[in-house]
mmCIF file of C-alpha atoms and ligand atoms in Angstrom:
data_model
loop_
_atom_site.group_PDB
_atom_site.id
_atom_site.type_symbol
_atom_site.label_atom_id
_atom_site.label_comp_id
_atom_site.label_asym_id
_atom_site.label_seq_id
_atom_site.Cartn_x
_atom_site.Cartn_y
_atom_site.Cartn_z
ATOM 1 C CA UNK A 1 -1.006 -50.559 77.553
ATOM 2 C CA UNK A 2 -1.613 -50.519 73.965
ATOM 3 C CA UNK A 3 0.586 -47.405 71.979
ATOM 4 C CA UNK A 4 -1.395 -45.239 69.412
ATOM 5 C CA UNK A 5 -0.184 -46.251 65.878
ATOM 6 C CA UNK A 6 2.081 -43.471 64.564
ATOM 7 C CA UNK A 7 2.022 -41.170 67.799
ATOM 8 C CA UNK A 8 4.886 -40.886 70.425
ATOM 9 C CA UNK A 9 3.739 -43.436 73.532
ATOM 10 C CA UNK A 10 1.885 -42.019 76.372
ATOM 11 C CA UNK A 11 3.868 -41.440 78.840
ATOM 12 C CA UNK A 12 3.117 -43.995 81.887
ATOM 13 C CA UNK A 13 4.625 -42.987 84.858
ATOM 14 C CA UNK A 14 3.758 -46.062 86.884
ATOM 15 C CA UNK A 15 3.848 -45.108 90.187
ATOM 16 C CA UNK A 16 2.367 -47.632 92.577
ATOM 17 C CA UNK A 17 2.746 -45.302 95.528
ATOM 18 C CA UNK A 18 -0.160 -43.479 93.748
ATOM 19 C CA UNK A 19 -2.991 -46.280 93.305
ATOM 20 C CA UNK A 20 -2.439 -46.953 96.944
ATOM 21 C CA UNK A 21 -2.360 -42.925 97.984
ATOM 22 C CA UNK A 22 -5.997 -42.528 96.180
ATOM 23 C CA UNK A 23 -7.226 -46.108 97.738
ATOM 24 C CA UNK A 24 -5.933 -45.004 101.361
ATOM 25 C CA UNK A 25 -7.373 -41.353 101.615
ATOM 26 C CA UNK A 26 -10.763 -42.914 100.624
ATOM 27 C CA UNK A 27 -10.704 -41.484 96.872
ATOM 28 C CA UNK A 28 -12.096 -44.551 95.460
ATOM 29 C CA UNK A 29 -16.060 -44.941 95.689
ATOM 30 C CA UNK A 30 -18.040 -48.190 94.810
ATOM 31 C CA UNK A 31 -21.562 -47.956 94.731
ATOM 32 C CA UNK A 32 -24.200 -49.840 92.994
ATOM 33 C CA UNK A 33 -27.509 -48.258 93.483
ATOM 34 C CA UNK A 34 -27.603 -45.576 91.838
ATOM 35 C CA UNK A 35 -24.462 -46.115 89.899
ATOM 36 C CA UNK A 36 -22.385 -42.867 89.571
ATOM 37 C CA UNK A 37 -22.624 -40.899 86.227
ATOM 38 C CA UNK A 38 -19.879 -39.402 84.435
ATOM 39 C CA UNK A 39 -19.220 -36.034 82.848
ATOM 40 C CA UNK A 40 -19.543 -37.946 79.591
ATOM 41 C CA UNK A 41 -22.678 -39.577 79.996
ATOM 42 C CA UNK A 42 -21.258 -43.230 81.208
ATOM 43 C CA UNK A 43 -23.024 -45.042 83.895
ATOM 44 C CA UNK A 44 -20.228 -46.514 86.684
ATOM 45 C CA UNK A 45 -19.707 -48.345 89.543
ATOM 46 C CA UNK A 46 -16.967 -46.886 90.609
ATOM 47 C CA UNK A 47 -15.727 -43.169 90.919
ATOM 48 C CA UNK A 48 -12.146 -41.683 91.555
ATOM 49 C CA UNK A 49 -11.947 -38.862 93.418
ATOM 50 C CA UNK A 50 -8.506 -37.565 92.909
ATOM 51 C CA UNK A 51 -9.768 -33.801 94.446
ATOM 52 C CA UNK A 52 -9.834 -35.415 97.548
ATOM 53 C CA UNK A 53 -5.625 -35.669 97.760
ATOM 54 C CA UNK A 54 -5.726 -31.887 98.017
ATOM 55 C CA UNK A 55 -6.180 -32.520 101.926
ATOM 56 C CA UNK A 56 -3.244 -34.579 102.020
ATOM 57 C CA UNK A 57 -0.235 -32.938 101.696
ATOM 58 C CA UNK A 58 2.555 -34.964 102.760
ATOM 59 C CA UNK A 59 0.452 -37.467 99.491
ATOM 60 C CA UNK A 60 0.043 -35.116 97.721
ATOM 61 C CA UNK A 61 4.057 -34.154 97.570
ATOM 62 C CA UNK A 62 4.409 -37.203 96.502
ATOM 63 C CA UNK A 63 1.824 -37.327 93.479
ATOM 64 C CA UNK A 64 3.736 -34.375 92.395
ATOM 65 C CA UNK A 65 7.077 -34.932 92.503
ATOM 66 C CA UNK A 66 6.230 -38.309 90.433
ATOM 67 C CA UNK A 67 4.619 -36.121 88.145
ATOM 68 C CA UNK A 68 7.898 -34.041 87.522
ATOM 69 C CA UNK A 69 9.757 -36.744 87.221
ATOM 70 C CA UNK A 70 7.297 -38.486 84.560
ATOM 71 C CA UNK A 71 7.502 -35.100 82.418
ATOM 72 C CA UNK A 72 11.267 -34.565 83.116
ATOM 73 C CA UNK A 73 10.788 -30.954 84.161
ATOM 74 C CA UNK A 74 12.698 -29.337 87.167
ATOM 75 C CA UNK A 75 13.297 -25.901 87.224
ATOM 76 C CA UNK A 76 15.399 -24.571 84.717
ATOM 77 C CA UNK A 77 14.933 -27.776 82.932
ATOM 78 C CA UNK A 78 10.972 -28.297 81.833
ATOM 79 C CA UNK A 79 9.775 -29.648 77.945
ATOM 80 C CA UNK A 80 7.556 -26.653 78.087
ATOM 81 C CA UNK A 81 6.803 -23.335 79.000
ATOM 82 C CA UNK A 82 3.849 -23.271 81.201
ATOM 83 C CA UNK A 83 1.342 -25.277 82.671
ATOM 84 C CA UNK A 84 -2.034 -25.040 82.617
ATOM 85 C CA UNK A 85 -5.102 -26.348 84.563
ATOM 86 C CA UNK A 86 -8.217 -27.273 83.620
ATOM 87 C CA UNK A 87 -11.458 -25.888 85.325
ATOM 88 C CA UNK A 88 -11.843 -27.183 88.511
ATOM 89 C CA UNK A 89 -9.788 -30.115 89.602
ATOM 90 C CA UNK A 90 -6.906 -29.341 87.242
ATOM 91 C CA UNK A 91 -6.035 -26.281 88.982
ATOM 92 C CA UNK A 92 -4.488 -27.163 92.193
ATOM 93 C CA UNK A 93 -2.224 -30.027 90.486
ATOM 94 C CA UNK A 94 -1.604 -27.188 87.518
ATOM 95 C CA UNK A 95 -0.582 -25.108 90.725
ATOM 96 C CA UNK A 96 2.079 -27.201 92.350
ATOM 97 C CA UNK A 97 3.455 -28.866 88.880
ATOM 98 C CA UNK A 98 4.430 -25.166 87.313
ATOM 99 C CA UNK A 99 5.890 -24.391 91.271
ATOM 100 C CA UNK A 100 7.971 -27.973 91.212
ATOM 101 C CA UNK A 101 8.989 -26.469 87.698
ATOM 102 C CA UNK A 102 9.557 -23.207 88.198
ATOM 103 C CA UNK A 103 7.105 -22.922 85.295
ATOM 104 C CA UNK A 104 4.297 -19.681 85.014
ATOM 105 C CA UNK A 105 0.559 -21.257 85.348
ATOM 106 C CA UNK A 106 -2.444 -20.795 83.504
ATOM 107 C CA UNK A 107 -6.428 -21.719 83.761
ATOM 108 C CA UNK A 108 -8.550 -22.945 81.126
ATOM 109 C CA UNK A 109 -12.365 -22.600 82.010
ATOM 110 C CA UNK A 110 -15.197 -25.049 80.600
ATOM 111 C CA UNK A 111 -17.170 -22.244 79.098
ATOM 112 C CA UNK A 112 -16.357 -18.640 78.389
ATOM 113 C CA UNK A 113 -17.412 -16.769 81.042
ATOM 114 C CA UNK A 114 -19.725 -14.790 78.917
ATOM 115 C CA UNK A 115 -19.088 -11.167 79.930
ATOM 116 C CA UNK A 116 -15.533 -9.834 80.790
ATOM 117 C CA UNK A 117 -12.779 -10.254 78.612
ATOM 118 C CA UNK A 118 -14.954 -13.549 77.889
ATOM 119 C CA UNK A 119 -12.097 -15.398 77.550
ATOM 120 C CA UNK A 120 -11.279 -19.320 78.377
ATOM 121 C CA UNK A 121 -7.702 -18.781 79.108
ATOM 122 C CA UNK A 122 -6.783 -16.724 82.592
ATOM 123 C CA UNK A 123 -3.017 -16.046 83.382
ATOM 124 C CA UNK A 124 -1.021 -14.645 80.491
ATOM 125 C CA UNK A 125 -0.194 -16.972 78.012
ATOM 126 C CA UNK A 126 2.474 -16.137 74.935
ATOM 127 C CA UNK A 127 1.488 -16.327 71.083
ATOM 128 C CA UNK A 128 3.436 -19.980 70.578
ATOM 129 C CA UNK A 129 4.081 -21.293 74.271
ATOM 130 C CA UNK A 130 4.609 -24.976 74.879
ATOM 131 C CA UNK A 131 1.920 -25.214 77.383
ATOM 132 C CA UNK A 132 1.220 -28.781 79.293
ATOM 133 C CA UNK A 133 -2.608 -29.091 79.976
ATOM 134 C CA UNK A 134 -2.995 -30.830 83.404
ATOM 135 C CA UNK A 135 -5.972 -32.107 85.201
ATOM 136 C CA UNK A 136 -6.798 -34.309 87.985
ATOM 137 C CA UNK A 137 -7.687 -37.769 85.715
ATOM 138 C CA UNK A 138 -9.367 -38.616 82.591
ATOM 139 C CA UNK A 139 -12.064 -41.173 81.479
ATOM 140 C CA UNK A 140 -12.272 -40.963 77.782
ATOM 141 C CA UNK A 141 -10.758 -37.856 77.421
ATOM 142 C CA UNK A 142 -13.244 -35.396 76.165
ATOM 143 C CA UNK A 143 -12.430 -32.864 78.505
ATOM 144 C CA UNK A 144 -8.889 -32.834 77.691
ATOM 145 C CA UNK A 145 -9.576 -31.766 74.293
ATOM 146 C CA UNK A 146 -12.069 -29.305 75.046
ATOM 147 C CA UNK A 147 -9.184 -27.870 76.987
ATOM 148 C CA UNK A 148 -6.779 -28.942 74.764
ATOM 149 C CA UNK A 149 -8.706 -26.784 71.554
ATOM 150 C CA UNK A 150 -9.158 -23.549 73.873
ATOM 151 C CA UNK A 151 -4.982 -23.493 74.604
ATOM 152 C CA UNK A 152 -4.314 -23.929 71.331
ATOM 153 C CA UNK A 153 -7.291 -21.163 69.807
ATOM 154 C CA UNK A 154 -5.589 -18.805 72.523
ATOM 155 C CA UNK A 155 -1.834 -19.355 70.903
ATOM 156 C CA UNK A 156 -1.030 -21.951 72.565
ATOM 157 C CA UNK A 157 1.167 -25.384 71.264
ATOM 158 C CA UNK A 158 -0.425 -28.085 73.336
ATOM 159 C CA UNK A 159 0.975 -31.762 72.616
ATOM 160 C CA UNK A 160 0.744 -33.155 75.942
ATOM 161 C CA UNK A 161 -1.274 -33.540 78.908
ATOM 162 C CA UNK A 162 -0.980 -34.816 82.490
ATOM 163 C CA UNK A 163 -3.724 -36.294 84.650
ATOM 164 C CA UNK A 164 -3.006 -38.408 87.953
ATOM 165 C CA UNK A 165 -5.628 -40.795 87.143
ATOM 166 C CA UNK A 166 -6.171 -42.190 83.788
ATOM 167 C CA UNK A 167 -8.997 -45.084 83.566
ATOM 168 C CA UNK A 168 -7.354 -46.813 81.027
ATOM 169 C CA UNK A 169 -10.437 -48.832 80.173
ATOM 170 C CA UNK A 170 -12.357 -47.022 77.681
ATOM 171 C CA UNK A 171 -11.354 -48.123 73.978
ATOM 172 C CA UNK A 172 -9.503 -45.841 72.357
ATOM 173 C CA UNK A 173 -9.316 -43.046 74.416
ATOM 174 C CA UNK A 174 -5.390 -43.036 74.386
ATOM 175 C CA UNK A 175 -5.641 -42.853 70.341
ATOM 176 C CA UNK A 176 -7.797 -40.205 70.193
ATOM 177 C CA UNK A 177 -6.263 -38.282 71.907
ATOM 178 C CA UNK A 178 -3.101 -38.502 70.453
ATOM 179 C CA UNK A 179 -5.185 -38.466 66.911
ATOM 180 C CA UNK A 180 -6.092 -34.562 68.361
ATOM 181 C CA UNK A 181 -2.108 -34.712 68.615
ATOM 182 C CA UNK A 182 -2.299 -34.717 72.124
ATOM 183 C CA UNK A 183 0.313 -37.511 74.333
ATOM 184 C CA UNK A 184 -1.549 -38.068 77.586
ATOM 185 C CA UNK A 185 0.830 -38.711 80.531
ATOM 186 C CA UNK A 186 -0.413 -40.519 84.057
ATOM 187 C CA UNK A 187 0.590 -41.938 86.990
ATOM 188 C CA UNK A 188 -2.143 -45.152 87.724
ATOM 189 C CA UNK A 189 -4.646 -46.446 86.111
ATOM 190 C CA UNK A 190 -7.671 -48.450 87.640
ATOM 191 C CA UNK A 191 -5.595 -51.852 86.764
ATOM 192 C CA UNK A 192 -3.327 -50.604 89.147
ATOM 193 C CA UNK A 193 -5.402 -49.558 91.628
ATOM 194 C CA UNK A 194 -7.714 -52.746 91.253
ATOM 195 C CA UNK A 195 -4.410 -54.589 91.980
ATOM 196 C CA UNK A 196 -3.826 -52.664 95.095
ATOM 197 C CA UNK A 197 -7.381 -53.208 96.253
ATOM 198 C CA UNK A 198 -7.857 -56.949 95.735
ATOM 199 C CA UNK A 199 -4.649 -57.437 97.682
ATOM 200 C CA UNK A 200 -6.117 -54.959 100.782
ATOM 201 C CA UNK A 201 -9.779 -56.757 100.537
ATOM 202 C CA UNK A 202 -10.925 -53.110 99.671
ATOM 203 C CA UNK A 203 -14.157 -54.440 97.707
ATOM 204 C CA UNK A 204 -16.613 -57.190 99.237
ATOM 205 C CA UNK A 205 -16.689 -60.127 96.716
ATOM 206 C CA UNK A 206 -19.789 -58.887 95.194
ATOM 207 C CA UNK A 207 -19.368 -55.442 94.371
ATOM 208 C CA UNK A 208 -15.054 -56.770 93.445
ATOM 209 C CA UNK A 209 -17.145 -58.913 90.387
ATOM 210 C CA UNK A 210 -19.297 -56.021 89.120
ATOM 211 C CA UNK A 211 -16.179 -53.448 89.315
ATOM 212 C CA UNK A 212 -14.482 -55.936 86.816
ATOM 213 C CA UNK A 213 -17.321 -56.468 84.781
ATOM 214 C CA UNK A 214 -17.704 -52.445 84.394
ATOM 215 C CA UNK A 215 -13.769 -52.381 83.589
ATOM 216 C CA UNK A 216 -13.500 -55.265 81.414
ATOM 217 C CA UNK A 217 -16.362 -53.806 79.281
ATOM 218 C CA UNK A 218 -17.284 -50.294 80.182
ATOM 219 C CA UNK A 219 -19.844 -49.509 77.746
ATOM 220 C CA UNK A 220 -21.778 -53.127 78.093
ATOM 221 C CA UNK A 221 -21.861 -52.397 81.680
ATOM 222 C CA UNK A 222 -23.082 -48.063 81.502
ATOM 223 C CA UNK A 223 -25.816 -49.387 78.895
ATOM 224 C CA UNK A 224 -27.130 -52.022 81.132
ATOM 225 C CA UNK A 225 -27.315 -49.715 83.624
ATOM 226 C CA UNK A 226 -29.135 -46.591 82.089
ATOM 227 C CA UNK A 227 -25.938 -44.438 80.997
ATOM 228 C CA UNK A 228 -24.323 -43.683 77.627
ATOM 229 C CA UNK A 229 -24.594 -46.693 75.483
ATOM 230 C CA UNK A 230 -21.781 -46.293 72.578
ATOM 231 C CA UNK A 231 -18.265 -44.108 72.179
HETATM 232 O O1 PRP B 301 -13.703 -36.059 80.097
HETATM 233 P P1 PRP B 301 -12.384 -36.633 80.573
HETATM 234 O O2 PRP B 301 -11.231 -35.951 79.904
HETATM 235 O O3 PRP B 301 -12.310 -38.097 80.510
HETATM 236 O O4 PRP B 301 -12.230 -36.250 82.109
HETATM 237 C C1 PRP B 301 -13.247 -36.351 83.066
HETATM 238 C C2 PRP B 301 -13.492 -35.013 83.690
HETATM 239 O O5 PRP B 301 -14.475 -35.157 84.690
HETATM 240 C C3 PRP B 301 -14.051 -34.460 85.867
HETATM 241 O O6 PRP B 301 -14.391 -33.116 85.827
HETATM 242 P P2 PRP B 301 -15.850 -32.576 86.105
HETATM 243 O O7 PRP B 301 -16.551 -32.417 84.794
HETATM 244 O O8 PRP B 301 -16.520 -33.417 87.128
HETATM 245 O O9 PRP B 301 -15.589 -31.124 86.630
HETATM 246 P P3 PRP B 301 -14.785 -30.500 87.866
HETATM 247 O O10 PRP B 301 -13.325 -30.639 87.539
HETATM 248 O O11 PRP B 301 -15.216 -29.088 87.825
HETATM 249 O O12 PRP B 301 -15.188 -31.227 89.100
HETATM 250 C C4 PRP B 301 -12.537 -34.537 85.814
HETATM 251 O O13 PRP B 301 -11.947 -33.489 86.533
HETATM 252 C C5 PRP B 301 -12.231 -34.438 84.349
HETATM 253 O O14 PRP B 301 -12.075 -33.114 83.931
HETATM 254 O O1 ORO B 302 -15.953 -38.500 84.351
HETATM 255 C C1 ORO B 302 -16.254 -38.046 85.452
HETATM 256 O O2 ORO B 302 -17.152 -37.232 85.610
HETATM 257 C C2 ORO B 302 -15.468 -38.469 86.642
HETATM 258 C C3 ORO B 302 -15.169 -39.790 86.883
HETATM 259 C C4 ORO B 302 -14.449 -40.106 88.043
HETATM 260 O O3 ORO B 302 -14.147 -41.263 88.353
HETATM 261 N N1 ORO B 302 -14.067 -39.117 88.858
HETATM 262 C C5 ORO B 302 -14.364 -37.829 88.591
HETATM 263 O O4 ORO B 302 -13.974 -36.947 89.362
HETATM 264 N N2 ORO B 302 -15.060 -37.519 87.485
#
């Protein structure tokens, strides 16, 4: 995986045990017609759905404790001062990496709420914190700096986030992000998890060829197929 020019490496935790987790508790879809759509706007034929290891704890133990050891925090011992999830599937995984830390937690929500304390950030964060943004995965990573931006309006230093998924397959996501100043850290990507599914027979020939025609070119594939049709 290709290193932003002048930014630290993302971190890539590699954890093998994690492409097959998401592949055995059913959290990778394939479907053709429709295709799934994206947050962003992208047209797929594939979707990861990394909420789904919520139900799975002995799995999801796992997933974390990789995480922890890809950020090199333990309690008493963490790169940062909090953790914070984003709004929805962040949460949980912001939940049990600041307990495997020993860390406080934090939300951030998509939108202010819009009455309230209309605020983006819930929990109490610190003028100048080190806060680690975590979410379930990333595609292109516009959500992480949505996220990212609110932290940092809020006080907040924010120079690295963790998702358990990262596609990996959308050109220069990693460099924009770390452009934003923001070092994404994961634990698969879909070349792992395509790896781990050829060599199960998880996708029929057929649908195994369009999967790698979407992840060889992503944005070929979403325009041909009625989604988002440039970055
Ligand atoms: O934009 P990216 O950074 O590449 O990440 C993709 C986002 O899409 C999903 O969230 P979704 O918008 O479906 O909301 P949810 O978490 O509330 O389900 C996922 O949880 C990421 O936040
Ligand atoms: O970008 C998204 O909306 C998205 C893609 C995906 O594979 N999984 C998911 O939960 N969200």
């Amino acid at each position: 995986m290709a290193t932003p020019a002048g930014m630290g490496a993302p971190a890539y935790g590699a954890d093998p045990e994690t492409a097959r987790i998401l592949l055995r508790i059913g959290a990778i879809g394939a479907r053709l017609d429709p295709p799934f759509t994206f947050t962003s706007g992208w047209a797929s034929p594939v979707y990861v759905d990394v909420r789904r290891l919520i139900s799975y704890p002995a799995e999801r133990r796992h997933v974390i404790a990789a995480a922890a050891r890809a950020l090199g925090c333990a309690p008493g011992r963490a790169p940062f001062d909090a953790v914070a999830g984003g709004e929805t599937a962040g949460i949980p995984y912001a939940a049990w990496l600041a307990e495997a830390c020993a860390l406080p937690m934090l939300y951030v929500r998509k939108q202010a709420k819009g009455f309230g304390r209309n605020a983006r950030i819930e929990g109490n964060l610190h003028e100048g914190e080190r806060v680690l943004l975590v979410e379930d995965l990333a595609t292109d990573g516009a959500s992480k700096l949505s996220f990212a931006n609110a932290l940092r309006e809020a006080g907040a230093i924010v120079d690295r986030a963790f998702v358990v998924f990262f596609y990996g397959i959308f050109p220069g996501a990693l460099a924009t992000l770390a452009e934003a100043g923001l070092n994404l850290t994961f634990l698969a990507t879909w070349w792992d998890v395509l790896r781990e599914a050829e060599a199960a027979q998880a996708f029929p020939a057929p649908m195994l060829a369009e999967v790698r025609a979407f992840l060889e070119n992503p944005i070929a594939w979403s325009a041909a197929h009625g989604g988002r049709a440039a970055l």
